[in-house]
Coordinates of C-alpha atoms and ligand atoms in Angstrom, one line a residue:
X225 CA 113.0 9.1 34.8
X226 CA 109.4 8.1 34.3
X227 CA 109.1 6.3 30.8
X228 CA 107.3 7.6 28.0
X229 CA 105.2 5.9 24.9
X230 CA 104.2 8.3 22.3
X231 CA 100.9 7.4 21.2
X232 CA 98.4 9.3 18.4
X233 CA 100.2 12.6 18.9
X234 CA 100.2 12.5 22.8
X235 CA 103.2 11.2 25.0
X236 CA 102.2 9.6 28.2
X237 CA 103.3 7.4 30.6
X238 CA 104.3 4.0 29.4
X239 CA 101.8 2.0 31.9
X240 CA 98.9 3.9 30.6
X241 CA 99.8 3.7 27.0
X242 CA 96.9 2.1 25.2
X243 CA 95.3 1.8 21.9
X244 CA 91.6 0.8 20.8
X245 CA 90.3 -2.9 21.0
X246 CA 89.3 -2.5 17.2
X247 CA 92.5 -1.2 16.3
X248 CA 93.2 -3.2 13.0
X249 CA 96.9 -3.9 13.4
X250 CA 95.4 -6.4 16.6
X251 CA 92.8 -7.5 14.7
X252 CA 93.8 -7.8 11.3
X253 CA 98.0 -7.2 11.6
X254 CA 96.7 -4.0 9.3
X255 CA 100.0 -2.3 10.0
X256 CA 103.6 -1.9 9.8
X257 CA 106.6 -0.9 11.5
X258 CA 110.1 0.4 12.1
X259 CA 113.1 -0.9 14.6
X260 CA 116.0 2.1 14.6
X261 CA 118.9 2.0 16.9
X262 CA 119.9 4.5 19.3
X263 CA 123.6 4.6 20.0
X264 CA 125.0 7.4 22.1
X265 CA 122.2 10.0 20.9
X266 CA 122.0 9.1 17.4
X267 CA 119.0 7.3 15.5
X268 CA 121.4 5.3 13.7
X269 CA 120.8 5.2 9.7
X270 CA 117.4 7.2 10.5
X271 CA 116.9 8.8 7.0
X272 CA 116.6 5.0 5.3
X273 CA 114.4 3.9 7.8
X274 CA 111.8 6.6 8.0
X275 CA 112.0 6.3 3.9
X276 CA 110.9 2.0 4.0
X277 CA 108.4 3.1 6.2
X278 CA 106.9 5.5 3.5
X279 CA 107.4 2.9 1.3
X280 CA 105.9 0.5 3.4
X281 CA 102.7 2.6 3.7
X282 CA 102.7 3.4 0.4
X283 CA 102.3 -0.7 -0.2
X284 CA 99.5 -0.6 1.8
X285 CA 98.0 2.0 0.1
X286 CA 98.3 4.2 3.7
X287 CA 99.5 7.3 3.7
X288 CA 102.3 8.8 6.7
X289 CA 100.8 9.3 9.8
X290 CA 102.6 12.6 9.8
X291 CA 104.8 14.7 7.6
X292 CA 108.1 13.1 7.6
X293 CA 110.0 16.3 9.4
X294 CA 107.5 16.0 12.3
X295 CA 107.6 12.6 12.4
X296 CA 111.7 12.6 12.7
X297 CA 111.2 15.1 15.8
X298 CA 108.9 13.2 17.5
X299 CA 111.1 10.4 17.2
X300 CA 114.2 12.4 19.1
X301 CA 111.9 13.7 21.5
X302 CA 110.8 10.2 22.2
X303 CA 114.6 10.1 23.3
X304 CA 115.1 13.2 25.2
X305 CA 112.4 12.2 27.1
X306 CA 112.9 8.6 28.3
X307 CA 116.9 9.6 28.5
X308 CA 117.5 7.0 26.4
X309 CA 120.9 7.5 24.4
X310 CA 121.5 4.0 23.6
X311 CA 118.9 1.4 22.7
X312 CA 116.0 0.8 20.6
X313 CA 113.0 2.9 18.9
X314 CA 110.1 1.2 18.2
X315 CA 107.6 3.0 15.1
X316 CA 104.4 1.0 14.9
X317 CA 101.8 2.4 12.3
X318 CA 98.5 0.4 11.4
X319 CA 95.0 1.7 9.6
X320 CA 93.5 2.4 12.7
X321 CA 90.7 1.6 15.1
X322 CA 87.2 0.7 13.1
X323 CA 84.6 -1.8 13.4
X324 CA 85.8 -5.4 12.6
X325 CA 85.2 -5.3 8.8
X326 CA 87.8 -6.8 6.2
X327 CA 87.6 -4.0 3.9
X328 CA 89.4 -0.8 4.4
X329 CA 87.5 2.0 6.7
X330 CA 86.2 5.2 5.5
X331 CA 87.9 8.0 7.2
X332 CA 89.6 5.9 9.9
X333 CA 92.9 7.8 11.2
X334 CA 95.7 5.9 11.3
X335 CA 97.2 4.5 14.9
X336 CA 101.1 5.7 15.2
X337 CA 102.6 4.4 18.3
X338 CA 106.3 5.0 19.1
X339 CA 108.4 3.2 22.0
X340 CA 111.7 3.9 23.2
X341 CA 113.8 0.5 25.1
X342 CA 117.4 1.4 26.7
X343 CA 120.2 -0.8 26.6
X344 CA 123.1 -1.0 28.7
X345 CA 125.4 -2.5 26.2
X346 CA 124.2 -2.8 22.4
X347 CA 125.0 -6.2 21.8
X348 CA 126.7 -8.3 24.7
X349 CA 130.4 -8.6 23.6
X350 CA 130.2 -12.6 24.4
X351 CA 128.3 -12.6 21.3
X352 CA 130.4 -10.6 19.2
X353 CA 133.3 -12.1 20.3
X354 CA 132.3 -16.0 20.1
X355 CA 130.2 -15.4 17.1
X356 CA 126.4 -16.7 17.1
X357 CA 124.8 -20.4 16.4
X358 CA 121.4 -20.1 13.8
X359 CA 119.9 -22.6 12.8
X360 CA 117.7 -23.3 9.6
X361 CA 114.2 -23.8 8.9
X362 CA 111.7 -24.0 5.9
X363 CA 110.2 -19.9 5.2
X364 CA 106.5 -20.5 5.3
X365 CA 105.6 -16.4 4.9
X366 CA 104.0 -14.4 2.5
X367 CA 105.1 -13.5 -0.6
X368 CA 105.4 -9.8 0.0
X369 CA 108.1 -10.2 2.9
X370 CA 109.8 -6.9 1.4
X371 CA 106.7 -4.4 3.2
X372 CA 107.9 -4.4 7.5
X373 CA 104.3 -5.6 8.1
X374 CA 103.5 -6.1 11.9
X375 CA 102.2 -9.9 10.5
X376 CA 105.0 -11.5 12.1
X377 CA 103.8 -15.0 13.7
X378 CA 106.4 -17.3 11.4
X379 CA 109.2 -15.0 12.9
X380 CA 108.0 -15.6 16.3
X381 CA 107.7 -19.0 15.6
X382 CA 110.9 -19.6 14.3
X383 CA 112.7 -17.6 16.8
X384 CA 111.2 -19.8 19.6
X385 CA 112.7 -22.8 17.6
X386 CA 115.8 -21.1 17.4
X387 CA 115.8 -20.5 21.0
X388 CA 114.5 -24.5 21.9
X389 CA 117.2 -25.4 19.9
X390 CA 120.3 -23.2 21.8
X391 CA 120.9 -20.9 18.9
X392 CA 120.1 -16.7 18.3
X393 CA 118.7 -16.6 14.9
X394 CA 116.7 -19.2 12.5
X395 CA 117.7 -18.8 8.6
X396 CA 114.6 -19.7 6.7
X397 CA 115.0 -21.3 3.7
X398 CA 113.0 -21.5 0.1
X399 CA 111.6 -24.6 -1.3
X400 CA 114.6 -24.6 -3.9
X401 CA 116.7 -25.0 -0.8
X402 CA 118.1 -20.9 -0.7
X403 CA 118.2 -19.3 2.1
X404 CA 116.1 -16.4 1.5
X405 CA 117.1 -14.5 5.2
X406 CA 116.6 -14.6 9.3
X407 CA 113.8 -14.1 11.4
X408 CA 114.8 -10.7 12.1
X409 CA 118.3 -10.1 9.8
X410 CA 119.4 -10.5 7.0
X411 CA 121.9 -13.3 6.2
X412 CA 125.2 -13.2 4.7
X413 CA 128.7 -15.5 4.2
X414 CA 131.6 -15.2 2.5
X415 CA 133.0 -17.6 0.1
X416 CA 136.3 -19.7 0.7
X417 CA 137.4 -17.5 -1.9
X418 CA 136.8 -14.2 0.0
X419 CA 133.9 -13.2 -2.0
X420 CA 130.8 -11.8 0.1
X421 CA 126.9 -13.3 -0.5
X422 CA 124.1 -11.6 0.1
X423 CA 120.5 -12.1 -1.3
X424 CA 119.3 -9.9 -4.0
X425 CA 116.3 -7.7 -2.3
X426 CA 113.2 -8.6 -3.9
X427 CA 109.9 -9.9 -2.6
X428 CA 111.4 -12.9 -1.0
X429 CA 112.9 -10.8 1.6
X430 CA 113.1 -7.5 4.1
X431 CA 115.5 -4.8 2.4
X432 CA 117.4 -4.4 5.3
X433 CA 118.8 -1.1 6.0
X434 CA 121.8 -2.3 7.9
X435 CA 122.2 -4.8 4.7
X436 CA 121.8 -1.8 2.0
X437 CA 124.8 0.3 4.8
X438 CA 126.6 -2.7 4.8
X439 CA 126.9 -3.1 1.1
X440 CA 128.1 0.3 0.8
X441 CA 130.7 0.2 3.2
X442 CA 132.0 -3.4 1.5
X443 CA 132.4 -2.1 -1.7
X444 CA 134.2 1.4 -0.1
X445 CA 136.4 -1.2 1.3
X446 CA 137.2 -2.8 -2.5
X447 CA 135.5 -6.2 -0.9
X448 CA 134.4 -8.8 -3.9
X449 CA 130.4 -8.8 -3.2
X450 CA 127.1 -10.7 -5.0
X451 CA 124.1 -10.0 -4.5
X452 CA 122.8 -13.7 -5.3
X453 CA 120.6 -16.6 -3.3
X454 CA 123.0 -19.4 -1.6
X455 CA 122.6 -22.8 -0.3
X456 CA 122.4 -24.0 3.3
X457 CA 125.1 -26.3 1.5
X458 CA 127.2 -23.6 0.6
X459 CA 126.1 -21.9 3.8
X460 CA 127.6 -25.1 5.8
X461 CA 131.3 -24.4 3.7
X462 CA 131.0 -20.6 3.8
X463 CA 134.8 -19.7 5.3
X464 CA 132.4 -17.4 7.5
X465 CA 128.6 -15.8 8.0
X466 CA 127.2 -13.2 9.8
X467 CA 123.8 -11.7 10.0
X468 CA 122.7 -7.7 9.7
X469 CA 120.2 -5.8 11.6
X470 CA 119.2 -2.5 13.5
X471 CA 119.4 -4.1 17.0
X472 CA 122.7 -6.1 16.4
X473 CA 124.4 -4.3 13.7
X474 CA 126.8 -7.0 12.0
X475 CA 127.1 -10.4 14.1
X476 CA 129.2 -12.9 13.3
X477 CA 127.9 -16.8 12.9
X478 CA 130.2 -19.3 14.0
X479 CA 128.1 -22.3 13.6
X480 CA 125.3 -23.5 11.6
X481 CA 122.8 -26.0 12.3
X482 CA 125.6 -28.8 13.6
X483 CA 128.1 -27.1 11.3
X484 CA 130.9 -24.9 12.6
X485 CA 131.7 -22.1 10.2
X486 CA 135.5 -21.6 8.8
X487 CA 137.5 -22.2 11.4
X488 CA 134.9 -21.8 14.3
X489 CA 135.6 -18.0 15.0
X490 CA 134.4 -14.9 13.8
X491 CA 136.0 -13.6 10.7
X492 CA 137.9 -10.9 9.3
X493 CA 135.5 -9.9 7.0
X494 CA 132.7 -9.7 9.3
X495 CA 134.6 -7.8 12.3
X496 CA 135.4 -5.4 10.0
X497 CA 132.3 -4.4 8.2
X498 CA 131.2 -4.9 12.0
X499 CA 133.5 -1.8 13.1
X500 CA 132.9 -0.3 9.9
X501 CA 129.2 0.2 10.7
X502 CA 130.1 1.2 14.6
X503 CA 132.4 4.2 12.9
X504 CA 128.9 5.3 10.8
X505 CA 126.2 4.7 13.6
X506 CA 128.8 6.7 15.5
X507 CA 129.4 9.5 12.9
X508 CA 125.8 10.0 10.7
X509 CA 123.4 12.2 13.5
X510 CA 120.3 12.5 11.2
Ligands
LIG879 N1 114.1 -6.8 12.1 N2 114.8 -9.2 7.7 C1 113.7 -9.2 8.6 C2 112.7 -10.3 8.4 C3 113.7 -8.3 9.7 O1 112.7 -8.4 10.5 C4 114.7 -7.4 9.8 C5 114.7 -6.4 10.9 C6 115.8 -7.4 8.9 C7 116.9 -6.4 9.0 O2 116.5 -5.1 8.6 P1 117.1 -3.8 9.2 O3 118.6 -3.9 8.9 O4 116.5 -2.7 8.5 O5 116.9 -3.8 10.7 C8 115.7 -8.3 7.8 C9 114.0 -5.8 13.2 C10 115.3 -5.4 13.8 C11 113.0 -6.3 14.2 O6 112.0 -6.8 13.8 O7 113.3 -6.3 15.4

């Protein structure tokens, strides 16, 4: 099965998927995007992503690329025809191709690319089982981390120390010493008295999706939560942490810069918002 890239309303084959040299989101990282999960046919949690994207745009000041209905068809066609039932889907929108001027174009359609990536296994179960090492690191972004802009060079920077250093994920961490979130997650621990942490979702950080499913399903399960910044220090003593996002769901963190987390094993709390969100990306076909 040939793949397929879905590019300003045409599909065509992924080798010869291109967009314009002047296309602001490579020039000027003019654009945002979307990461969805696939799992077994569904675009997991699909209604909350497609509606950041709007409000991403919105932020902007862009407008959708297409009505949202269309858009969410061309999204499962995108998997009906790469025969992808598990992976990733990839949304890309930016302001479109025009010449190399800092103010916004006149009339310039926007660029919409859409990728599909399968994966044999969501998230290899040595990871889920062993639980994950981040590490931390000072956040040097912008202060409007809440839009999913394309603008990602401190991610990819801190992901690669992350990586040099043995571990998954980099936490990045305010100048008051919070940790605001990961890379590519969100962050979370839970308190040695059982009580689960999670940043309040303002400008310092992405309003996850997962995170916003997540907090649902913990308080369905009568689970003590705050929304509130925490410490590296109190990260460090957490009983356990784990991190949220489209392409990994819920892992669990077992260690922390040189720290080992609780007892060195994934927790309870964790594994079960972990199944919890399985049983939804499972159950909610959008
Ligand atoms: N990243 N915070 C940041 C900075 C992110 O980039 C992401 C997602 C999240 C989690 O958001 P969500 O639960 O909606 O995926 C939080 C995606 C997966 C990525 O860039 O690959």
């Amino acid at each position: 099965m040939a793949r397929v890239a879905y590019v300003n309303g045409r599909y065509v084959p992924f080798a010869q998927a291109k967009v314009h040299v002047e296309d602001r989101g490579f020039q000027f990282a003019d654009g945002v995007y979307e990461v969805v999960a696939l799992k077994d046919g569904n675009l997991v949690d699909c209604d909350g992503h497609v509606t950041r994207l709007e409000r991403s745009l919105r932020e902007l000041r862009m407008v959708m690329p297409l009505p949202r209905r269309v858009l969410e068809l061309v999204m499962r066609e995108m998997m009906h025809r790469n025969q992808v039932n598990t992976g990733l889907l990839y949304l890309q929108v930016t302001r479109g191709a025009a010449r190399r001027d800092f103010g916004f174009p006149r009339r310039t359609a926007p660029t919409l690319v859409i990728t599909v990536r399968p994966k044999r296994v969501f998230v290899p179960e040595t990871l889920v089982d062993q639980g994950i090492r981040v590490i931390t690191i000072p956040d040097i972004r912008w202060k409007r981390r809440d839009i999913k802009s394309v603008a990602l060079l401190p991610q990819v920077l801190g992901k690669q120390r992350a990586i040099d250093a043995g571990a998954f994920e980099a936490w990045q961490v305010d100048d008051h010493g919070y940790v605001t979130e990961g890379c590519s997650s969100n962050a979370w621990i839970v308190t040695t008295d059982g009580t689960l942490v999670t940043r309040h979702a303002d400008n310092e950080i992405l309003n996850g999706i997962t995170r916003l499913s997540i907090l649902d399903l913990a308080k369905a399960a009568g689970f003590g939560v705050q929304i509130r910044p925490f410490t590296v220090e109190e990260a460090h003593n957490a009983r356990e942490a784990f991190m949220t996002s489209a392409s990994t769901f819920v892992l669990p963190i077992t260690r922390i810069d040189d720290r080992p987390i609780g007892d060195g094993r994934p927790g309870p709390l964790g594994q079960q918002l972990r199944q919890a969100y399985i049983g939804l990306a499972d159950g909610r076909s959008t």
